[in-house]
Short mmCIF file of C-alpha atoms and ligand atoms in Angstrom, two decimals:
data_model
loop_
_atom_site.label_atom_id
_atom_site.label_comp_id
_atom_site.label_asym_id
_atom_site.label_seq_id
_atom_site.Cartn_x
_atom_site.Cartn_y
_atom_site.Cartn_z
CA MET A 1 7.41 9.47 17.32
CA GLU A 2 7.51 12.71 19.26
CA LEU A 3 10.13 14.42 17.11
CA LEU A 4 8.00 13.98 13.99
CA GLU A 5 4.76 14.97 15.73
CA ARG A 6 6.41 18.18 16.98
CA ARG A 7 7.62 18.99 13.49
CA ILE A 8 4.19 18.40 11.96
CA ALA A 9 2.60 20.63 14.62
CA GLU A 10 5.16 23.37 13.99
CA ASP A 11 5.63 23.26 10.23
CA GLY A 12 2.77 21.21 8.76
CA GLU A 13 0.04 23.12 6.93
CA VAL A 14 -3.52 21.88 7.08
CA CYS A 15 -5.23 22.50 3.74
CA PRO A 16 -8.79 22.00 2.52
CA GLY A 17 -9.63 18.53 1.21
CA ASN A 18 -7.91 16.66 4.07
CA ILE A 19 -4.45 17.53 2.78
CA LEU A 20 -1.59 18.04 5.16
CA LYS A 21 1.36 19.79 3.57
CA ALA A 22 4.77 18.78 4.80
CA GLY A 23 6.78 20.47 2.09
CA SER A 24 9.32 22.11 4.36
CA PHE A 25 10.63 18.88 5.93
CA LEU A 26 9.28 15.76 4.16
CA ASN A 27 8.02 16.40 0.65
CA GLN A 28 10.00 19.07 -1.13
CA GLN A 29 12.70 20.31 1.21
CA LEU A 30 13.95 17.23 3.05
CA ASP A 31 15.21 17.51 6.62
CA ILE A 32 17.85 14.82 6.48
CA GLY A 33 18.45 14.80 10.25
CA LEU A 34 14.75 14.13 10.80
CA LEU A 35 14.67 11.50 8.04
CA ARG A 36 17.65 9.75 9.62
CA GLU A 37 15.84 9.57 12.98
CA MET A 38 12.77 8.21 11.20
CA GLY A 39 14.89 5.51 9.56
CA ARG A 40 16.35 4.58 12.94
CA GLU A 41 12.89 4.44 14.48
CA TRP A 42 11.63 2.02 11.80
CA LYS A 43 14.75 -0.05 12.28
CA ARG A 44 13.98 -0.23 16.04
CA ARG A 45 10.35 -1.12 15.41
CA PHE A 46 11.25 -3.85 12.91
CA ALA A 47 14.18 -5.18 14.93
CA GLY A 48 14.34 -8.94 14.59
CA THR A 49 12.43 -8.96 11.29
CA GLU A 50 14.47 -10.17 8.36
CA ILE A 51 14.16 -7.59 5.56
CA ASN A 52 16.24 -7.60 2.39
CA LYS A 53 14.49 -4.93 0.32
CA ILE A 54 12.51 -1.73 0.73
CA LEU A 55 9.74 -0.94 -1.75
CA THR A 56 8.23 2.50 -2.27
CA ILE A 57 6.46 4.52 -4.95
CA GLU A 58 7.70 7.55 -6.84
CA ALA A 59 8.15 10.32 -6.16
CA SER A 60 7.72 11.34 -2.55
CA GLY A 61 8.51 7.96 -0.97
CA ILE A 62 11.97 7.70 -2.49
CA GLY A 63 13.92 10.05 -0.21
CA ILE A 64 12.65 8.58 3.06
CA ALA A 65 12.99 5.03 1.75
CA CYS A 66 16.64 5.62 0.79
CA ILE A 67 17.57 7.01 4.19
CA ALA A 68 15.72 4.16 5.96
CA ALA A 69 17.57 1.71 3.72
CA VAL A 70 20.89 2.90 5.14
CA GLU A 71 19.69 1.61 8.53
CA PHE A 72 18.43 -1.68 7.08
CA GLY A 73 21.48 -2.13 4.84
CA CYS A 74 19.37 -3.11 1.85
CA PRO A 75 18.45 -1.78 -1.61
CA VAL A 76 15.40 0.33 -2.41
CA VAL A 77 13.08 -0.49 -5.30
CA PHE A 78 10.53 2.08 -6.33
CA ALA A 79 7.40 1.61 -8.39
CA LYS A 80 7.53 3.93 -11.40
CA LYS A 81 4.66 5.58 -13.12
CA SER A 82 4.53 3.86 -16.49
CA GLY A 83 4.83 5.83 -19.66
CA ALA A 84 8.40 6.77 -18.91
CA ARG A 85 10.52 5.86 -21.91
CA ASN A 86 13.13 4.21 -19.74
CA VAL A 87 10.57 1.67 -18.48
CA THR A 88 10.64 -1.20 -20.94
CA GLY A 89 10.41 -4.95 -20.95
CA ASP A 90 9.00 -7.32 -18.47
CA VAL A 91 7.28 -5.59 -15.55
CA PHE A 92 4.85 -6.20 -12.73
CA SER A 93 2.10 -3.65 -13.13
CA THR A 94 -0.83 -2.27 -11.15
CA ARG A 95 -3.11 0.76 -11.11
CA VAL A 96 -3.05 3.32 -8.32
CA GLU A 97 -5.48 6.17 -7.78
CA SER A 98 -3.59 9.25 -6.61
CA PHE A 99 -5.05 10.91 -3.53
CA THR A 100 -3.40 14.26 -4.20
CA HIS A 101 -3.95 14.43 -7.99
CA GLY A 102 -7.21 12.51 -8.30
CA THR A 103 -5.85 10.61 -11.32
CA VAL A 104 -5.23 6.90 -11.88
CA ASN A 105 -1.70 5.88 -12.78
CA GLU A 106 -0.33 2.58 -13.92
CA VAL A 107 2.77 1.87 -11.84
CA VAL A 108 5.34 -0.76 -12.64
CA VAL A 109 8.38 -2.54 -11.27
CA ASP A 110 10.84 -4.38 -13.48
CA ARG A 111 10.52 -8.14 -12.81
CA ARG A 112 14.26 -8.40 -12.21
CA TYR A 113 14.04 -6.35 -9.01
CA LEU A 114 11.38 -8.25 -7.03
CA GLY A 115 10.92 -11.99 -6.64
CA PRO A 116 9.97 -14.90 -4.39
CA GLY A 117 13.24 -14.62 -2.46
CA ASP A 118 12.48 -11.11 -1.25
CA ARG A 119 11.33 -10.13 2.23
CA VAL A 120 10.06 -6.61 1.78
CA LEU A 121 9.33 -3.56 3.90
CA ILE A 122 7.09 -1.01 2.18
CA ILE A 123 7.83 2.62 3.07
CA ASP A 124 5.79 5.69 2.12
CA ASP A 125 5.36 9.26 3.30
CA PHE A 126 1.58 9.44 3.83
CA LEU A 127 -1.24 6.96 4.32
CA ALA A 128 -4.64 8.40 3.37
CA ASN A 129 -7.13 6.01 1.73
CA GLY A 130 -4.57 3.25 1.26
CA LYS A 131 -4.60 3.11 -2.56
CA ALA A 132 -0.83 3.51 -2.96
CA LEU A 133 -0.25 0.80 -0.39
CA GLU A 134 -2.74 -1.58 -1.98
CA GLY A 135 -0.98 -1.10 -5.31
CA LEU A 136 2.42 -1.84 -3.82
CA MET A 137 1.05 -4.94 -2.07
CA ASP A 138 -0.41 -6.09 -5.38
CA LEU A 139 3.04 -5.79 -7.00
CA LEU A 140 4.56 -7.86 -4.17
CA GLU A 141 1.91 -10.53 -4.61
CA GLN A 142 2.57 -10.71 -8.36
CA ALA A 143 6.28 -11.11 -7.59
CA GLY A 144 5.67 -13.79 -4.97
CA ALA A 145 7.65 -11.70 -2.48
CA VAL A 146 6.92 -11.66 1.24
CA LEU A 147 5.46 -8.51 2.81
CA CYS A 148 7.19 -8.14 6.19
CA GLY A 149 5.64 -4.83 7.16
CA VAL A 150 4.79 -1.28 6.23
CA GLY A 151 6.45 1.89 7.53
CA ILE A 152 4.50 5.12 7.06
CA ALA A 153 5.72 8.55 8.11
CA ILE A 154 2.32 10.23 8.56
CA GLU A 155 -0.90 8.23 8.74
CA LYS A 156 -4.11 10.23 8.56
CA GLY A 157 -5.92 7.97 10.98
CA PHE A 158 -9.29 9.60 10.44
CA GLN A 159 -9.33 8.29 6.85
CA GLY A 160 -9.50 4.73 8.16
CA ALA A 161 -7.13 2.84 5.86
CA GLY A 162 -4.54 2.18 8.58
CA ASP A 163 -6.99 0.49 10.92
CA ARG A 164 -8.43 -1.57 8.04
CA LEU A 165 -4.94 -2.81 7.14
CA ARG A 166 -4.08 -3.60 10.79
CA ALA A 167 -7.34 -5.56 11.05
CA ARG A 168 -6.14 -7.63 8.08
CA GLY A 169 -3.05 -8.53 10.11
CA ILE A 170 -0.62 -6.27 8.24
CA ARG A 171 2.21 -5.02 10.41
CA LEU A 172 1.85 -1.28 9.95
CA GLU A 173 4.18 1.10 11.79
CA SER A 174 3.21 4.74 11.36
CA LEU A 175 5.54 7.21 13.02
CA ALA A 176 2.78 9.79 13.52
CA ILE A 177 -0.95 9.18 13.35
CA VAL A 178 -3.11 12.26 12.83
CA ASP A 179 -6.51 11.69 14.40
CA SER A 180 -8.02 15.00 13.36
CA MET A 181 -7.07 18.22 11.63
CA ASP A 182 -8.94 21.42 10.98
CA ASP A 183 -8.06 23.63 8.02
CA ARG A 184 -9.79 26.67 9.54
CA THR A 185 -7.88 26.70 12.82
CA GLY A 186 -4.84 24.68 11.74
CA THR A 187 -5.31 22.42 14.77
CA ILE A 188 -3.86 18.90 14.49
CA THR A 189 -4.38 16.14 17.06
CA PHE A 190 -2.33 12.97 17.23
CA ARG A 191 -3.26 9.46 18.32
CA LYS A 192 -1.44 8.28 21.45
CA GLN A 193 0.69 5.29 20.45
P1 5GP B 201 -3.47 6.92 -0.36
O1 5GP B 201 -3.11 6.10 -1.54
O2 5GP B 201 -3.22 6.25 0.95
O3 5GP B 201 -4.89 7.45 -0.46
O4 5GP B 201 -2.56 8.21 -0.40
C1 5GP B 201 -1.20 8.10 -0.17
C2 5GP B 201 -0.39 8.86 -1.17
O5 5GP B 201 -0.96 10.13 -1.47
C3 5GP B 201 0.97 9.14 -0.56
O6 5GP B 201 1.93 8.46 -1.35
C4 5GP B 201 1.16 10.64 -0.62
O7 5GP B 201 2.13 10.96 -1.58
C5 5GP B 201 -0.17 11.21 -1.06
N1 5GP B 201 -0.89 11.86 0.06
C6 5GP B 201 -2.04 11.43 0.65
N2 5GP B 201 -2.46 12.30 1.57
C7 5GP B 201 -1.57 13.31 1.61
C8 5GP B 201 -1.48 14.51 2.38
O8 5GP B 201 -2.32 14.85 3.24
N3 5GP B 201 -0.40 15.29 2.14
C9 5GP B 201 0.55 14.97 1.23
N4 5GP B 201 1.58 15.80 1.10
N5 5GP B 201 0.49 13.85 0.47
C10 5GP B 201 -0.56 13.02 0.65
#
């Protein structure tokens, strides 16, 4: 998606440790016009696929998932980090290693919000090593819900998880795929899609 690639090239910051900061448009300050175009693009790419729920993970997936959900006309469910006092009762639960924090979190979804009747699109901001995605797919499997596809804003292609998931037959639509980035020069190259 050219609009997103241009924005990453202009405003993304390449940091040591294979981190791309997108704080000014995707992660802290949210460019709603851009997010709306991203939602429309996923809707185009998943046209003809029946989807009745979007699943994401707190915190940074929630904003983009909500705006995409306007296009899909469906609710958003987000996996919460457990330990919150307002998470009680019967939950699906899995463990996710955080790429940015290096910690392992238990994340949960209340059993009332996912089930065998659901056809789900997973949305997240970044794909790095695929741990967040694997956790969300585990929750869907526990719920007996159908995974219809995955929409990622920025896939760091050089970390390999995206190609591994595609090879497993998962329908993965990343709006921008970064093939390389250099924190000394700030250079970012994108995969032709
Ligand atoms: P994964 O589980 O695929 O290794 O990492 C994905 C999660 O880590 C995303 O939900 C995202 O929040 C965070 N993440 C991974 N890489 C980056 C990055 O380069 N920049 C930012 N801002 N977040 C990242």
